[in-house]
XYZ file of C-alpha atoms in Angstrom:
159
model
C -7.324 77.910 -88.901
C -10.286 75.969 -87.236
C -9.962 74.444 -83.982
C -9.556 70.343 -84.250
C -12.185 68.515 -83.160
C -11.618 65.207 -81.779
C -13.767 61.912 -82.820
C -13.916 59.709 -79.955
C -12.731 56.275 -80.982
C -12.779 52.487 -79.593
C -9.075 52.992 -78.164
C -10.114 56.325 -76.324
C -11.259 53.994 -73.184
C -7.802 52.707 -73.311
C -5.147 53.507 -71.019
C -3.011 56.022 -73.046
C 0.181 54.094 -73.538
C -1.508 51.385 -75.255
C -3.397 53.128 -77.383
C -1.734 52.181 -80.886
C -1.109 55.511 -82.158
C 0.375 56.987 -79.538
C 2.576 53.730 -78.459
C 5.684 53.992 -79.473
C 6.072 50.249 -80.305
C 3.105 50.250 -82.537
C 3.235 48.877 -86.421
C 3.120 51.343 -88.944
C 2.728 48.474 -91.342
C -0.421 47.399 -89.503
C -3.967 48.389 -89.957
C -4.359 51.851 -87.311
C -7.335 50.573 -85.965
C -7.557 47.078 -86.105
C -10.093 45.704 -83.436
C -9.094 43.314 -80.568
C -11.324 39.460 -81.171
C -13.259 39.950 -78.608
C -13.113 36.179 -77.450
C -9.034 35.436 -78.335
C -9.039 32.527 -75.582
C -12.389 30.760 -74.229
C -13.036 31.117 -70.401
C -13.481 27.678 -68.881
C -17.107 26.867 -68.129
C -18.383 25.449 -65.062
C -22.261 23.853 -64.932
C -23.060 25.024 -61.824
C -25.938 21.806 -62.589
C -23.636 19.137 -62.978
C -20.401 20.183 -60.886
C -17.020 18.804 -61.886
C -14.945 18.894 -59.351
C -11.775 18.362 -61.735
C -12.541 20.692 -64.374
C -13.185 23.413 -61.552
C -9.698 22.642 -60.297
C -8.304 22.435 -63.648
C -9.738 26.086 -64.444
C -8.787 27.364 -61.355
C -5.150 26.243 -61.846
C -4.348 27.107 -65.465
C -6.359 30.569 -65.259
C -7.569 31.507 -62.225
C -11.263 32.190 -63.560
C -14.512 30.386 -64.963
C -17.737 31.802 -66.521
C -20.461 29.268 -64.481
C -23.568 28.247 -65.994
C -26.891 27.082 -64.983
C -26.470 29.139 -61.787
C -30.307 30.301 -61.586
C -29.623 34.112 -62.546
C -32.270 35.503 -65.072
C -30.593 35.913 -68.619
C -32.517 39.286 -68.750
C -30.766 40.896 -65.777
C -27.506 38.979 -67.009
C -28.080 40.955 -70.164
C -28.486 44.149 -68.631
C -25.457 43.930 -66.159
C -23.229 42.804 -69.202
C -24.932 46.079 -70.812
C -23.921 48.449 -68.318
C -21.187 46.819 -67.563
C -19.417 47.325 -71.158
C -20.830 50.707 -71.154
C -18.451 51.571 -67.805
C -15.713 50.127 -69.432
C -16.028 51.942 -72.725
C -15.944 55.339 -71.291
C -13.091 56.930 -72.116
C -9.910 56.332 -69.819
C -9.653 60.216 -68.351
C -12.929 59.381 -66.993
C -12.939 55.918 -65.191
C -8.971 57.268 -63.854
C -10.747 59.817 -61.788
C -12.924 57.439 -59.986
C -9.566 56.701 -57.917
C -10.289 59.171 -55.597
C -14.057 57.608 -54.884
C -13.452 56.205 -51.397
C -15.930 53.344 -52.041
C -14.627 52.320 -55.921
C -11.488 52.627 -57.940
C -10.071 51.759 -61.443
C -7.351 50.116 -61.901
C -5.622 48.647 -65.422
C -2.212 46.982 -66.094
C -0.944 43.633 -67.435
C -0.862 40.059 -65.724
C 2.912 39.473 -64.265
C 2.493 35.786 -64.996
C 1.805 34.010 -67.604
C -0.988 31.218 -67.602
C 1.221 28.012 -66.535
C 2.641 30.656 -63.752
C 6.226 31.961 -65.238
C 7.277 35.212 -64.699
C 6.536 37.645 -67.850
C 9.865 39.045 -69.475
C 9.770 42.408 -69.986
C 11.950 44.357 -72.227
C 12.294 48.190 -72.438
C 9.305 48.663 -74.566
C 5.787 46.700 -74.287
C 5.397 43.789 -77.023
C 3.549 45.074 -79.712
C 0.913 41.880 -78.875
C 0.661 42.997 -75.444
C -2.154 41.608 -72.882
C -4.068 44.036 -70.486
C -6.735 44.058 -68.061
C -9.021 46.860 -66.960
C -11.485 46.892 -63.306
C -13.169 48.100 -61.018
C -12.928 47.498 -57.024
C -16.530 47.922 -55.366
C -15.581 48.060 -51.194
C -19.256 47.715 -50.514
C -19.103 48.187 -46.990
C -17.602 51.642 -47.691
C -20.416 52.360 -50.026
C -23.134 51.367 -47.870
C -21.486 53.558 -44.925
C -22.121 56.111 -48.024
C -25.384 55.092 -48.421
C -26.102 54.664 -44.845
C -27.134 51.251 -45.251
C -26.206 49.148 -42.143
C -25.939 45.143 -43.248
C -23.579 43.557 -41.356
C -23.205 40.816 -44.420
C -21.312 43.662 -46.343
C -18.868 44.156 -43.906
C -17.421 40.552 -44.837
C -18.468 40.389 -48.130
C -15.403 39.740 -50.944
């Protein structure tokens, strides 16, 4: 019998218990592999050029983040962090879990307690099969530039 070799797949950079075929509360009915949209709900934008004070407040209340606009940053180096940044986050899960023992960065994924209008999420004994999720990384850069011996007292503040 020949060893099984495993194809790495788009869920492989998910935490384990949501990956759909090994959560117990997936569909068989449903397509295996169906992928997430990856734009289900539109971040508020903010023109960082024509500030509005009420629609920063609005999208600070309802979701606690906004994707600003017209702030100055180069769309090439935009495009290269947003490359590197979904190549981090498509490793597979084994490996961004074992950056929690960097002291200067760790991973961390879960789901949001509350949902967007601030009620508390009901949870049953099993995870809906719709589920929501988040995924990041914590960067303490005044640990890493201790690493890097880089002394700038700025980073010692910096949030």
């Amino acid at each position: 019998m020949s060893p099984s070799i495993h194809t790495p797949s788009y869920y492989d950079s998910y935490p384990p218990l949501l990956r759909p075929n090994n959560n117990p509360i997936h569909d068989l009915n449903q397509d295996p592999n169906p992928l997430p949209d990856p734009n289900p709900d539109p971040i508020p934008v903010i023109d960082f050029q024509n500030i509005d004070n009420d629609a920063i407040s609005e999208a600070c209340r309802n979701w606690g983040v906004f994707r600003l606009v017209n702030h100055g940053i180069p769309d090439a180096l935009l495009n290269q962090l947003h490359g590197r940044a979904e190549e981090v986050f498509s490793l597979p899960f084994d490996s961004k879990h074992a950056l929690k023992s960097c002291t200067a960065m760790a991973y961390f994924w879960g789901t949001p307690a509350l949902t967007p209008t601030g009620e508390t999420v009901e949870r049953g004994p099993t995870p809906p099969a719709d589920m929501k999720w988040f995924e990041g990384f914590n960067v303490l850069l005044n640990q890493l530039a201790q690493q890097l011996q880089v002394e700038d007292p700025v980073l010692d503040n910096f949030r």
